[in-house]
Short mmCIF file of C-alpha atoms and ligand atoms in Angstrom, two decimals:
data_model
loop_
_atom_site.label_atom_id
_atom_site.label_comp_id
_atom_site.label_asym_id
_atom_site.label_seq_id
_atom_site.Cartn_x
_atom_site.Cartn_y
_atom_site.Cartn_z
CA UNK A 1444 -27.28 17.36 4.51
CA UNK A 1445 -28.90 20.64 4.38
CA UNK A 1446 -29.78 20.94 7.50
CA UNK A 1447 -26.28 19.48 9.77
CA UNK A 1448 -24.52 22.05 7.01
CA UNK A 1449 -26.61 25.37 8.15
CA UNK A 1450 -26.95 24.23 12.31
CA UNK A 1451 -24.67 25.64 14.25
CA UNK A 1452 -24.84 22.74 16.66
CA UNK A 1453 -23.19 20.50 13.65
CA UNK A 1454 -19.65 20.11 14.67
CA UNK A 1455 -20.94 18.90 18.25
CA UNK A 1456 -23.14 16.36 17.17
CA UNK A 1457 -20.76 15.04 14.75
CA UNK A 1458 -18.39 14.71 16.91
CA UNK A 1459 -20.76 12.95 19.68
CA UNK A 1460 -21.81 10.70 16.84
CA UNK A 1461 -18.15 9.43 16.51
CA UNK A 1462 -17.49 9.63 19.92
CA UNK A 1463 -20.61 7.14 20.30
CA UNK A 1464 -19.71 4.98 16.97
CA UNK A 1465 -15.96 4.66 18.40
CA UNK A 1466 -17.34 3.74 21.73
CA UNK A 1467 -19.26 0.86 19.95
CA UNK A 1468 -16.55 0.42 18.01
CA UNK A 1469 -14.55 -0.27 20.73
CA UNK A 1470 -16.87 -3.00 22.74
CA UNK A 1471 -17.21 -4.74 20.00
CA UNK A 1472 -13.17 -5.02 19.52
CA UNK A 1473 -12.74 -5.78 23.10
CA UNK A 1474 -15.67 -8.56 22.66
CA UNK A 1475 -14.18 -10.00 20.01
CA UNK A 1476 -11.15 -10.26 21.55
CA UNK A 1477 -12.84 -12.31 24.47
CA UNK A 1478 -14.24 -14.30 22.04
CA UNK A 1479 -10.93 -15.07 20.24
CA UNK A 1480 -9.69 -15.56 23.71
CA UNK A 1481 -12.33 -17.70 24.40
CA UNK A 1482 -11.57 -19.36 21.22
CA UNK A 1483 -8.04 -19.70 21.08
CA UNK A 1484 -8.48 -22.12 25.21
CA UNK A 1485 -10.83 -24.31 23.08
CA UNK A 1486 -8.79 -24.87 19.93
CA UNK A 1487 -6.37 -25.20 22.75
CA UNK A 1488 -8.13 -27.80 24.90
CA UNK A 1489 -9.18 -29.37 21.70
CA UNK A 1490 -6.01 -29.70 20.76
CA UNK A 1491 -5.04 -31.41 24.13
CA UNK A 1492 -7.89 -33.48 23.74
CA UNK A 1493 -6.44 -34.67 21.32
CA UNK A 1494 -3.23 -35.56 22.42
CA UNK A 1495 -4.24 -36.95 25.63
CA UNK A 1496 -5.48 -40.11 26.74
CA UNK A 1497 -9.31 -39.01 28.18
CA UNK A 1498 -8.96 -40.98 31.23
CA UNK A 1499 -5.38 -41.17 32.49
CA UNK A 1500 -4.01 -37.22 30.89
CA UNK A 1501 -1.14 -39.88 29.20
CA UNK A 1502 -0.17 -39.25 25.60
CA UNK A 1503 -2.32 -40.78 23.26
CA UNK A 1504 -0.94 -43.68 21.01
CA UNK A 1505 -0.91 -40.88 18.07
CA UNK A 1506 1.20 -38.82 20.09
CA UNK A 1507 3.33 -40.70 21.94
CA UNK A 1508 4.08 -42.81 18.30
CA UNK A 1509 4.97 -38.47 17.07
CA UNK A 1510 7.77 -38.38 19.92
CA UNK A 1511 8.74 -42.31 19.86
CA UNK A 1512 9.40 -40.91 15.71
CA UNK A 1513 11.08 -38.19 16.97
CA UNK A 1514 13.45 -39.73 20.02
CA UNK A 1515 14.58 -42.60 17.10
CA UNK A 1516 15.74 -39.59 14.38
CA UNK A 1517 17.81 -38.15 16.95
CA UNK A 1518 19.19 -41.33 17.72
CA UNK A 1519 19.55 -41.98 14.10
CA UNK A 1520 21.55 -38.93 14.53
CA UNK A 1521 23.44 -38.45 17.13
CA UNK A 1522 23.69 -42.06 18.08
CA UNK A 1523 22.33 -43.52 21.57
CA UNK A 1524 19.66 -45.98 22.24
CA UNK A 1525 16.00 -45.80 23.01
CA UNK A 1526 13.96 -48.00 25.71
CA UNK A 1527 10.31 -49.24 24.57
CA UNK A 1528 8.92 -50.71 27.93
CA UNK A 1529 5.05 -52.13 27.44
CA UNK A 1530 3.71 -52.26 31.28
CA UNK A 1531 0.63 -54.96 31.55
CA UNK A 1532 -1.12 -54.73 34.78
CA UNK A 1533 -1.23 -58.25 35.62
CA UNK A 1534 -4.69 -59.82 36.62
CA UNK A 1535 -6.11 -56.05 35.94
CA UNK A 1536 -9.54 -58.16 35.06
CA UNK A 1537 -9.99 -59.71 38.30
CA UNK A 1538 -10.09 -55.74 39.57
CA UNK A 1539 -13.12 -55.28 37.28
CA UNK A 1540 -14.99 -58.03 37.78
CA UNK A 1541 -14.68 -57.61 41.78
CA UNK A 1542 -14.82 -54.01 42.09
CA UNK A 1543 -16.61 -52.43 39.44
CA UNK A 1544 -15.32 -50.54 36.45
CA UNK A 1545 -15.07 -47.33 38.16
CA UNK A 1546 -12.44 -49.25 40.65
CA UNK A 1547 -10.45 -50.32 37.63
CA UNK A 1548 -10.98 -47.37 35.90
CA UNK A 1549 -9.04 -45.38 39.38
CA UNK A 1550 -6.45 -47.80 39.46
CA UNK A 1551 -5.37 -47.61 35.70
CA UNK A 1552 -5.01 -43.87 36.71
CA UNK A 1553 -3.22 -44.38 39.33
CA UNK A 1554 -0.60 -46.82 37.92
CA UNK A 1555 -0.55 -44.12 35.45
CA UNK A 1556 0.53 -41.33 37.53
CA UNK A 1557 2.78 -43.64 39.43
CA UNK A 1558 4.78 -44.19 36.57
CA UNK A 1559 4.57 -41.11 34.92
CA UNK A 1560 6.24 -39.44 38.70
CA UNK A 1561 8.94 -41.99 38.60
CA UNK A 1562 10.21 -40.66 34.38
CA UNK A 1563 9.94 -37.27 33.91
CA UNK A 1564 12.37 -36.65 31.21
CA UNK A 1565 13.61 -37.73 28.43
CA UNK A 1566 10.73 -39.93 28.53
CA UNK A 1567 7.27 -40.25 27.04
CA UNK A 1568 4.34 -42.25 28.11
CA UNK A 1569 0.89 -43.77 26.68
CA UNK A 1570 -1.44 -46.11 27.75
CA UNK A 1571 -1.91 -48.00 24.31
CA UNK A 1572 -5.53 -50.19 25.27
CA UNK A 1573 -6.29 -51.08 28.48
CA UNK A 1574 -4.37 -52.01 30.87
CA UNK A 1575 -1.38 -51.38 29.11
CA UNK A 1576 0.90 -49.01 28.93
CA UNK A 1577 4.08 -48.23 26.71
CA UNK A 1578 6.41 -46.36 28.09
CA UNK A 1579 9.38 -44.51 26.38
CA UNK A 1580 13.28 -44.28 27.87
CA UNK A 1581 16.88 -42.10 26.56
CA UNK A 1582 19.27 -44.82 27.13
CA UNK A 1583 20.68 -48.59 26.75
CA UNK A 1584 19.85 -52.03 28.10
CA UNK A 1585 21.13 -50.74 31.50
CA UNK A 1586 18.89 -47.94 31.57
CA UNK A 1587 15.86 -50.16 30.00
CA UNK A 1588 16.27 -52.72 33.25
CA UNK A 1589 16.55 -50.20 35.87
CA UNK A 1590 13.22 -48.80 34.53
CA UNK A 1591 11.75 -51.69 34.59
CA UNK A 1592 12.69 -52.65 38.37
CA UNK A 1593 11.27 -48.60 39.28
CA UNK A 1594 8.16 -49.48 38.17
CA UNK A 1595 7.67 -52.49 39.38
CA UNK A 1596 9.34 -50.16 42.70
CA UNK A 1597 6.17 -47.82 41.98
CA UNK A 1598 3.33 -51.14 41.56
CA UNK A 1599 4.53 -52.20 45.62
CA UNK A 1600 2.16 -49.96 47.60
CA UNK A 1601 -1.07 -51.22 47.26
CA UNK A 1602 -3.67 -49.33 45.60
CA UNK A 1603 -7.07 -48.69 47.58
CA UNK A 1604 -10.52 -47.50 48.19
CA UNK A 1605 -12.51 -47.17 51.29
CA UNK A 1606 -13.47 -50.48 50.09
CA UNK A 1607 -11.34 -52.11 48.59
CA UNK A 1608 -7.43 -52.43 48.32
CA UNK A 1609 -5.56 -54.03 45.90
CA UNK A 1610 -1.88 -54.93 45.41
CA UNK A 1611 -0.79 -55.25 41.48
CA UNK A 1612 2.34 -56.56 39.71
CA UNK A 1613 2.57 -56.34 35.97
CA UNK A 1614 4.56 -57.77 33.93
CA UNK A 1615 7.07 -55.61 31.36
CA UNK A 1616 8.47 -56.42 27.77
CA UNK A 1617 11.63 -54.23 26.46
CA UNK A 1618 12.86 -53.38 23.66
CA UNK A 1619 16.05 -51.83 22.54
CA UNK A 1620 16.39 -49.52 19.50
CA UNK A 1621 18.04 -49.87 17.25
CA UNK A 1622 19.42 -52.60 18.92
CA UNK A 1623 16.49 -55.24 19.13
CA UNK A 1624 14.15 -53.10 16.44
CA UNK A 1625 13.14 -50.90 14.11
CA UNK A 1626 11.49 -48.11 13.86
CA UNK A 1627 7.84 -50.47 12.13
CA UNK A 1628 8.25 -53.27 15.33
CA UNK A 1629 10.02 -51.51 18.03
CA UNK A 1630 6.71 -51.60 19.92
CA UNK A 1631 5.63 -55.14 19.26
CA UNK A 1632 8.77 -56.41 20.62
CA UNK A 1633 8.35 -55.04 23.53
CA UNK A 1634 4.46 -56.34 23.19
CA UNK A 1635 5.92 -60.06 22.93
CA UNK A 1636 8.91 -59.65 25.40
CA UNK A 1637 5.89 -59.12 28.16
CA UNK A 1638 4.35 -61.58 26.28
CA UNK A 1639 7.00 -64.11 27.30
CA UNK A 1640 6.91 -63.12 31.35
CA UNK A 1641 2.75 -63.09 30.94
CA UNK A 1642 3.62 -67.14 29.71
CA UNK A 1643 5.67 -68.07 32.94
CA UNK A 1644 3.33 -66.62 35.47
CA UNK A 1645 3.94 -62.33 35.47
CA UNK A 1646 4.90 -60.01 37.77
CA UNK A 1647 8.68 -59.18 36.41
CA UNK A 1648 10.60 -58.27 33.20
CA UNK A 1649 12.03 -59.68 30.42
CA UNK A 1650 14.28 -57.45 27.20
CA UNK A 1651 13.45 -58.89 23.93
CA UNK A 1652 15.31 -61.75 22.08
CA UNK A 1653 14.92 -63.60 18.86
CA UNK A 1654 14.85 -67.43 20.63
CA UNK A 1655 12.16 -65.58 23.21
CA UNK A 1656 9.99 -64.17 20.76
CA UNK A 1657 10.20 -67.71 18.60
CA UNK A 1658 8.66 -69.55 21.13
CA UNK A 1659 6.19 -66.55 21.63
CA UNK A 1660 5.25 -67.50 18.47
CA UNK A 1661 5.48 -70.97 19.03
CA UNK A 1662 3.09 -71.14 21.39
CA UNK A 1663 0.81 -68.90 19.28
CA UNK A 1664 0.92 -71.69 16.80
CA UNK A 1665 -0.12 -74.37 18.50
CA UNK A 1666 -3.02 -72.19 20.39
CA UNK A 1667 -4.26 -71.92 17.04
CA UNK A 1668 -4.07 -75.61 16.36
CA UNK A 1669 -5.41 -76.60 19.70
CA UNK A 1670 -8.86 -75.19 19.40
CA UNK A 1671 -8.93 -77.30 16.53
CA UNK A 1672 -7.46 -80.65 17.90
CA UNK A 1673 -10.21 -81.48 19.64
CA UNK A 1674 -12.60 -81.33 17.00
CA UNK A 1675 -9.91 -83.07 15.01
CA UNK A 1676 -9.69 -86.48 17.52
CA UNK A 1677 -5.76 -85.27 17.30
CA UNK A 1678 -5.68 -86.13 20.83
CA UNK A 1679 -4.58 -89.92 22.56
CA UNK A 1680 -4.16 -91.28 25.82
CA UNK A 1681 -1.38 -93.02 26.93
CA UNK A 1682 -1.04 -95.15 30.33
CA UNK A 1683 1.61 -95.90 32.97
CA UNK A 1684 0.81 -98.50 35.38
CA UNK A 1685 1.77 -97.42 39.27
CA UNK A 1686 2.74 -101.20 40.43
CA UNK A 1687 2.28 -102.66 44.16
CA UNK A 1688 6.33 -102.45 45.58
CA UNK A 1689 5.71 -105.47 47.93
CA UNK A 1690 3.21 -108.11 45.19
CA UNK A 1691 4.16 -106.31 42.41
CA UNK A 1692 1.00 -106.45 40.80
CA UNK A 1693 -0.59 -103.49 38.74
CA UNK A 1694 -2.56 -101.33 41.28
CA UNK A 1695 -3.92 -98.35 38.43
CA UNK A 1696 -3.03 -97.05 35.22
CA UNK A 1697 -2.63 -93.42 35.24
CA UNK A 1698 -4.32 -91.28 32.09
CA UNK A 1699 -1.24 -89.19 30.44
CA UNK A 1700 -2.58 -87.04 27.69
CA UNK A 1701 0.00 -86.87 23.85
CA UNK A 1702 -1.59 -84.70 20.92
CA UNK A 1703 -0.86 -86.06 17.46
CA UNK A 1704 -0.47 -82.55 15.85
CA UNK A 1705 -0.36 -83.32 11.88
CA UNK A 1706 2.68 -81.22 11.91
CA UNK A 1707 4.92 -81.12 14.65
CA UNK A 1708 4.16 -84.97 15.81
CA UNK A 1709 3.66 -85.90 19.63
CA UNK A 1710 3.21 -82.99 21.53
CA UNK A 1711 3.69 -83.22 25.22
CA UNK A 1712 1.22 -82.12 27.55
CA UNK A 1713 3.47 -80.10 28.98
CA UNK A 1714 3.51 -77.54 25.49
CA UNK A 1715 0.02 -77.80 25.69
CA UNK A 1716 -1.77 -77.83 29.11
CA UNK A 1717 -0.73 -75.10 30.10
CA UNK A 1718 -1.98 -73.49 27.11
CA UNK A 1719 -5.44 -75.12 27.02
CA UNK A 1720 -5.17 -73.53 31.16
CA UNK A 1721 -4.88 -70.09 30.17
CA UNK A 1722 -6.79 -69.62 26.87
CA UNK A 1723 -10.01 -71.90 28.40
CA UNK A 1724 -9.68 -74.96 26.76
CA UNK A 1725 -9.28 -77.06 29.50
CA UNK A 1726 -12.61 -77.61 30.58
CA UNK A 1727 -13.89 -79.98 27.90
CA UNK A 1728 -10.08 -81.08 26.81
CA UNK A 1729 -10.74 -82.78 30.77
CA UNK A 1730 -14.36 -83.88 30.26
CA UNK A 1731 -12.78 -85.91 26.86
CA UNK A 1732 -9.65 -87.57 28.75
CA UNK A 1733 -12.53 -88.81 31.41
CA UNK A 1734 -14.44 -89.61 29.34
CA UNK A 1735 -12.45 -91.53 27.07
CA UNK A 1736 -10.12 -93.01 30.50
CA UNK A 1737 -13.67 -93.80 32.03
CA UNK A 1738 -14.43 -95.74 28.54
CA UNK A 1739 -11.25 -97.66 28.65
CA UNK A 1740 -11.49 -98.41 32.23
CA UNK A 1741 -15.12 -100.47 30.93
CA UNK A 1742 -13.29 -102.50 28.38
CA UNK A 1743 -10.61 -103.66 30.73
CA UNK A 1744 -13.43 -104.56 33.08
CA UNK A 1745 -14.78 -106.76 31.34
CA UNK A 1746 -11.52 -108.03 30.20
CA UNK A 1747 -11.37 -109.03 34.13
CA UNK A 1748 -8.39 -106.25 34.57
CA UNK A 1749 -8.94 -104.53 37.81
CA UNK A 1750 -6.84 -101.74 38.63
CA UNK A 1751 -7.59 -97.97 39.20
CA UNK A 1752 -7.81 -95.76 36.55
CA UNK A 1753 -5.63 -92.28 37.68
CA UNK A 1754 -7.07 -89.20 35.62
CA UNK A 1755 -4.90 -85.76 35.93
CA UNK A 1756 -6.95 -82.81 36.96
CA UNK A 1757 -6.22 -79.54 36.29
CA UNK A 1758 -6.53 -76.76 39.14
CA UNK A 1759 -8.97 -74.92 36.81
CA UNK A 1760 -10.78 -78.35 36.81
CA UNK A 1761 -11.13 -77.92 40.18
CA UNK A 1762 -12.69 -74.48 40.45
CA UNK A 1763 -15.83 -75.62 38.12
CA UNK A 1764 -19.23 -75.50 39.17
CA UNK A 1765 -19.93 -78.85 37.40
CA UNK A 1766 -17.05 -80.64 37.38
CA UNK A 1767 -18.12 -83.46 40.00
CA UNK A 1768 -21.65 -83.85 38.42
CA UNK A 1769 -20.33 -84.24 35.09
CA UNK A 1770 -17.47 -87.15 36.49
CA UNK A 1771 -20.51 -88.88 38.16
CA UNK A 1772 -22.49 -89.26 35.30
CA UNK A 1773 -19.69 -90.60 33.44
CA UNK A 1774 -19.02 -92.93 35.78
CA UNK A 1775 -22.70 -93.89 35.76
CA UNK A 1776 -22.63 -94.38 32.03
CA UNK A 1777 -19.51 -96.08 32.01
CA UNK A 1778 -20.29 -98.27 34.81
CA UNK A 1779 -17.26 -97.29 36.22
CA UNK A 1780 -17.21 -97.89 41.01
CA UNK A 1781 -16.23 -94.63 42.17
CA UNK A 1782 -14.15 -95.97 44.25
CA UNK A 1783 -11.75 -97.19 41.13
CA UNK A 1784 -11.67 -93.80 39.76
CA UNK A 1785 -8.55 -91.51 40.60
CA UNK A 1786 -8.07 -87.86 40.24
CA UNK A 1787 -4.98 -86.98 40.83
CA UNK A 1788 -4.55 -83.56 42.15
CA UNK A 1789 -0.84 -81.26 42.40
CA UNK A 1790 -0.49 -80.54 45.82
CA UNK A 1791 0.02 -76.36 44.92
CA UNK A 1792 -3.94 -76.71 43.56
CA UNK A 1793 -4.75 -79.09 47.14
CA UNK A 1794 -3.23 -75.90 48.70
CA UNK A 1795 -5.51 -73.63 47.60
CA UNK A 1796 -7.97 -72.24 49.99
CA UNK A 1797 -10.13 -71.12 47.82
CA UNK A 1798 -14.06 -72.30 48.42
CA UNK A 1799 -14.55 -73.53 44.69
CA UNK A 1800 -11.61 -75.75 44.91
CA UNK A 1801 -12.82 -76.58 48.68
CA UNK A 1802 -16.42 -77.27 47.49
CA UNK A 1803 -14.94 -79.44 45.12
CA UNK A 1804 -13.13 -81.59 47.21
CA UNK A 1805 -16.10 -82.44 49.54
CA UNK A 1806 -18.69 -82.59 46.33
CA UNK A 1807 -15.28 -86.10 45.38
CA UNK A 1808 -15.60 -86.74 49.23
CA UNK A 1809 -19.27 -87.46 48.88
CA UNK A 1810 -19.12 -88.85 46.02
CA UNK A 1811 -16.51 -91.42 46.67
CA UNK A 1812 -13.52 -91.66 44.45
CA UNK A 1813 -10.06 -91.86 44.99
CA UNK A 1814 -8.08 -88.98 45.79
CA UNK A 1815 -3.85 -88.88 45.25
CA UNK A 1816 -1.87 -85.67 45.42
CA UNK A 1817 0.19 -85.68 42.96
CA UNK A 1818 3.78 -83.76 42.65
CA UNK A 1819 3.84 -84.35 47.10
CA UNK A 1820 7.28 -82.32 48.39
CA UNK A 1821 7.18 -79.22 46.32
CA UNK A 1822 4.40 -77.04 47.81
CA UNK A 1823 3.91 -76.55 51.81
CA UNK A 1824 1.47 -78.88 53.65
CA UNK A 1825 1.16 -79.01 56.78
CA UNK A 1826 -0.72 -82.27 58.22
CA UNK A 1827 -3.44 -80.02 59.32
CA UNK A 1828 -3.99 -78.99 55.50
CA UNK A 1829 -3.65 -83.00 54.10
CA UNK A 1830 -5.56 -83.80 57.38
CA UNK A 1831 -8.53 -81.65 55.85
CA UNK A 1832 -8.98 -83.16 52.46
CA UNK A 1833 -10.68 -86.36 51.23
CA UNK A 1834 -7.05 -88.04 50.20
CA UNK A 1835 -6.05 -91.66 50.00
CA UNK A 1836 -2.72 -91.12 47.96
CA UNK A 1837 0.62 -88.97 48.05
CA UNK A 1838 2.96 -89.15 44.82
CA UNK A 1839 6.49 -88.54 45.92
CA UNK A 1840 7.38 -85.42 43.61
CA UNK A 1841 9.69 -87.22 41.27
CA UNK A 1842 12.69 -84.29 41.59
CA UNK A 1843 13.15 -86.21 45.07
CA UNK A 1844 13.33 -89.80 43.76
CA UNK A 1845 15.82 -88.76 40.80
CA UNK A 1846 18.08 -87.14 43.97
CA UNK A 1847 17.32 -90.15 45.95
CA UNK A 1848 21.05 -91.60 45.10
CA UNK A 1849 23.26 -89.09 45.70
CA UNK A 1850 21.39 -87.12 48.26
CA UNK A 1851 21.00 -87.62 51.53
CA UNK A 1852 18.39 -84.16 52.36
CA UNK A 1853 16.28 -86.45 49.53
CA UNK A 1854 16.02 -89.21 51.10
CA UNK A 1855 15.59 -87.90 53.91
CA UNK A 1856 12.54 -85.54 52.77
CA UNK A 1857 11.28 -89.07 50.96
CA UNK A 1858 10.93 -90.73 54.18
CA UNK A 1859 9.49 -88.50 55.94
CA UNK A 1860 6.73 -87.75 53.41
CA UNK A 1861 6.34 -91.85 54.15
CA UNK A 1862 6.36 -91.64 57.72
CA UNK A 1863 3.23 -88.09 57.45
CA UNK A 1864 1.33 -90.47 55.38
CA UNK A 1865 1.10 -93.69 57.07
CA UNK A 1866 0.55 -91.43 59.83
CA UNK A 1867 -2.79 -90.20 57.87
CA UNK A 1868 -3.54 -93.58 56.97
CA UNK A 1869 -2.74 -92.75 53.41
CA UNK A 1870 -0.53 -94.42 50.65
CA UNK A 1871 2.82 -93.37 48.92
CA UNK A 1872 3.56 -94.04 45.48
CA UNK A 1873 7.50 -93.01 44.63
CA UNK A 1874 7.11 -91.40 40.09
CA UNK A 1875 9.73 -91.51 38.31
CA UNK A 1876 11.10 -94.48 39.03
CA UNK A 1877 14.03 -95.25 37.10
CA UNK A 1878 16.80 -97.70 38.75
CA UNK A 1879 16.51 -100.64 40.49
CA UNK A 1880 18.80 -98.66 43.66
CA UNK A 1881 16.19 -96.14 43.72
CA UNK A 1882 13.21 -98.74 44.07
CA UNK A 1883 14.75 -100.88 46.47
CA UNK A 1884 15.25 -97.22 48.55
CA UNK A 1885 11.70 -96.47 48.35
CA UNK A 1886 10.95 -100.30 49.17
CA UNK A 1887 13.29 -100.11 52.84
CA UNK A 1888 11.50 -96.66 53.10
CA UNK A 1889 8.00 -98.28 53.06
CA UNK A 1890 6.62 -96.82 49.71
CA UNK A 1891 3.00 -98.74 49.40
CA UNK A 1892 3.64 -98.24 45.15
CA UNK A 1893 6.24 -97.33 42.59
CA UNK A 1894 5.61 -95.32 38.95
CA UNK A 1895 8.53 -95.44 36.20
CA UNK A 1896 10.52 -96.03 33.66
CA UNK A 1897 11.95 -99.01 35.17
CA UNK A 1898 8.36 -100.56 34.89
CA UNK A 1899 6.88 -98.96 32.00
CA UNK A 1900 7.02 -95.98 30.20
CA UNK A 1901 3.72 -94.50 29.28
CA UNK A 1902 2.07 -96.49 26.53
CA UNK A 1903 -0.85 -96.45 24.12
CA UNK A 1904 -3.98 -98.53 25.76
CA UNK A 1905 -3.42 -102.03 23.91
CA UNK A 1906 0.13 -101.98 24.62
CA UNK A 1907 -0.28 -101.98 27.88
CA UNK A 1908 -2.31 -105.36 27.59
CA UNK A 1909 0.64 -106.90 25.34
CA UNK A 1910 3.65 -105.16 27.40
CA UNK A 1911 2.41 -106.75 30.65
CA UNK A 1912 1.78 -110.46 28.91
CA UNK A 1913 6.04 -109.86 27.95
CA UNK A 1914 8.61 -110.77 30.42
CA UNK A 1915 9.62 -107.14 30.66
CA UNK A 1916 12.88 -108.12 32.13
CA UNK A 1917 12.63 -105.96 34.79
CA UNK A 1918 12.50 -108.87 37.74
CA UNK A 1919 9.10 -108.20 38.03
CA UNK A 1920 7.71 -112.15 37.40
CA UNK A 1921 5.04 -111.32 39.71
CA UNK A 1922 3.61 -108.48 37.65
CA UNK A 1923 1.72 -110.76 35.01
CA UNK A 1924 -0.92 -112.98 36.84
CA UNK A 1925 -2.22 -109.98 38.27
CA UNK A 1926 -3.22 -107.59 35.02
CA UNK A 1927 -5.89 -110.39 34.57
CA UNK A 1928 -7.20 -110.91 38.26
CA UNK A 1929 -11.54 -112.13 38.45
CA UNK A 1930 -13.17 -108.28 39.68
CA UNK A 1931 -14.72 -110.41 42.31
CA UNK A 1932 -12.79 -113.01 43.55
CA UNK A 1933 -9.51 -110.45 43.92
CA UNK A 1934 -9.67 -110.34 47.94
CA UNK A 1935 -5.25 -109.30 48.18
CA UNK A 1936 -5.28 -106.06 47.58
CA UNK A 1937 -9.39 -104.98 47.00
CA UNK A 1938 -8.20 -101.64 48.62
CA UNK A 1939 -7.13 -100.70 45.24
P1 C2E B 2573 2.57 -85.84 36.24
O1 C2E B 2573 1.11 -86.37 36.75
O2 C2E B 2573 3.59 -85.38 36.69
O3 C2E B 2573 3.03 -87.80 34.93
C1 C2E B 2573 4.56 -87.61 35.04
C2 C2E B 2573 5.44 -87.15 34.06
O4 C2E B 2573 6.24 -88.33 34.65
C3 C2E B 2573 4.53 -87.99 32.19
O5 C2E B 2573 5.28 -86.59 32.15
C4 C2E B 2573 5.54 -89.05 32.07
O6 C2E B 2573 5.26 -89.40 31.45
C5 C2E B 2573 6.78 -88.65 33.57
N1 C2E B 2573 7.64 -90.52 33.75
C6 C2E B 2573 6.90 -91.03 34.98
N2 C2E B 2573 8.02 -91.99 34.59
C7 C2E B 2573 8.87 -91.42 34.34
C8 C2E B 2573 9.87 -92.09 34.16
O7 C2E B 2573 11.03 -92.72 34.94
N3 C2E B 2573 11.26 -90.55 33.92
C9 C2E B 2573 11.00 -89.72 33.33
N4 C2E B 2573 11.95 -89.14 33.59
N5 C2E B 2573 9.79 -89.36 33.88
C10 C2E B 2573 8.74 -90.10 34.04
P2 C2E B 2573 3.80 -86.33 30.77
O8 C2E B 2573 3.16 -87.45 30.22
O9 C2E B 2573 5.28 -85.70 30.04
O10 C2E B 2573 2.79 -85.73 31.68
C11 C2E B 2573 3.54 -84.23 31.91
C12 C2E B 2573 2.81 -83.87 32.94
O11 C2E B 2573 1.45 -83.02 32.04
C13 C2E B 2573 2.11 -85.15 34.21
O12 C2E B 2573 2.57 -84.31 35.15
C14 C2E B 2573 0.37 -83.80 34.27
O13 C2E B 2573 0.65 -82.64 35.14
C15 C2E B 2573 0.38 -83.16 33.19
N6 C2E B 2573 -0.59 -83.77 32.48
C16 C2E B 2573 -1.26 -85.26 31.47
N7 C2E B 2573 -2.20 -85.81 31.40
C17 C2E B 2573 -2.57 -84.56 31.71
C18 C2E B 2573 -4.28 -84.69 32.13
O14 C2E B 2573 -5.36 -85.65 30.81
N8 C2E B 2573 -5.20 -83.72 32.14
C19 C2E B 2573 -3.78 -82.54 33.07
N9 C2E B 2573 -5.00 -81.50 33.24
N10 C2E B 2573 -2.56 -82.83 32.85
C20 C2E B 2573 -1.83 -83.89 32.33
CA1 CA B 2574 -0.28 -87.27 37.27
CA1 CA B 2575 3.73 -86.06 39.40
#
């Protein structure tokens, strides 16, 4: 201190040190400012990450929720409406399975980009989970419907990569605030509407409606109960005879499943088979049907009854690897000749040209079972496609039989089916015959077998025997003796 005061250089030294300190401070300040800038950027990125979906860059569901709240509040104060569109990419799982997760991610990004590009203003979009998106647009039902078709159009162009290309569709549910929903259930209701589209096969849109919602709820509750129905032995088999149009003898009994629900009573297959197919239960149910039906066939055979047993086979069963193996095992176990077992397979499944279905058809041919093409006339079978199948029987769809008396068109179609089938050496069964006039027309056309309420409704196995023993008043006098013909000595209709 002493030295500085006394030195002539002291002011200069002081100035130098001060300047150095100032420079240092500037440097530190500059550095700090830079770090603070970087920090702000990091903070911004973090905030962004919290509001954006990592895969698609869309709003996170949380951020979307905030925007939704704001939009609904605006609606409450200023009036107007807000539409929520729940968009589910159909069959997305198949893309992941076929081309891998990267392809799935690419598809999701592309879908997000396409939807986002269509709705710039007054909208918000989020990916709620997996392949499900929710879009918010301001406006009423009309705006909602327009938005849905805009999205559907955005899906029209295929999405592709070097190695693959996919054509996508989507199912969209629309819920409008305030007319359809409250804040707490708006997204859920749009999702419900989406599921009502899914139930009908997807690729479309639907608005939320209470009735539809009830149906979806009903399906959900049925599906839940269906899972335990087999275990609880709630299924029953009914049988409906097929009758030879000329001899009036029973040729076969078609097996039709029923579900005796503990609370709902008897539930028809049209209600629960589609659910069983959709939720992976059809295989177990289908196996049970085959086992029970063959057991019953064994009992009837022991009573001297020689009709075929005809079982409806779902497309899902046809695609199953071990379907024929299981069927063969049951036939052996119950001593049922393969030729006495009919697989009724719908025309639409028969037309499916997938390798799995075709393999099953080949195996059925080798096993020697009798194959019938059900609901015929509703698909677009050609002679060529029919010839490839090991089918020995065509069943004219009930719709044509119902219309026979009043529509020449239906008559023409039924007639053509009979001619075509005969040209291919197949027999023709007409199902849903309810009146004598229908029966007469079908017999005149050369139809081989008839089935319908005119003869008998589906009934439990025991009732079929009782019914056959009675005079059932339809004038089919020859019917009764046919039921108990001896298996070995029967010659007349040996092909049955
Ligand atoms: P499907 O194979 O076309 O069976 C004919 C349906 O028409 C049956 O309905 C039968 O009860 C009804 N029916 C028969 N004759 C007449 C008639 O004269 N008039 C009218 N109006 N209807 C008649 P059901 O039993 O409700 O079966 C509906 C469908 O469910 C069946 O159509 C079949 O596709 C499916 N199904 C039934 N049982 C099974 C099964 O065990 N497995 C599978 N996968 N599907 C089954
Ligand atoms: Ca059938
Ligand atoms: Ca049918």
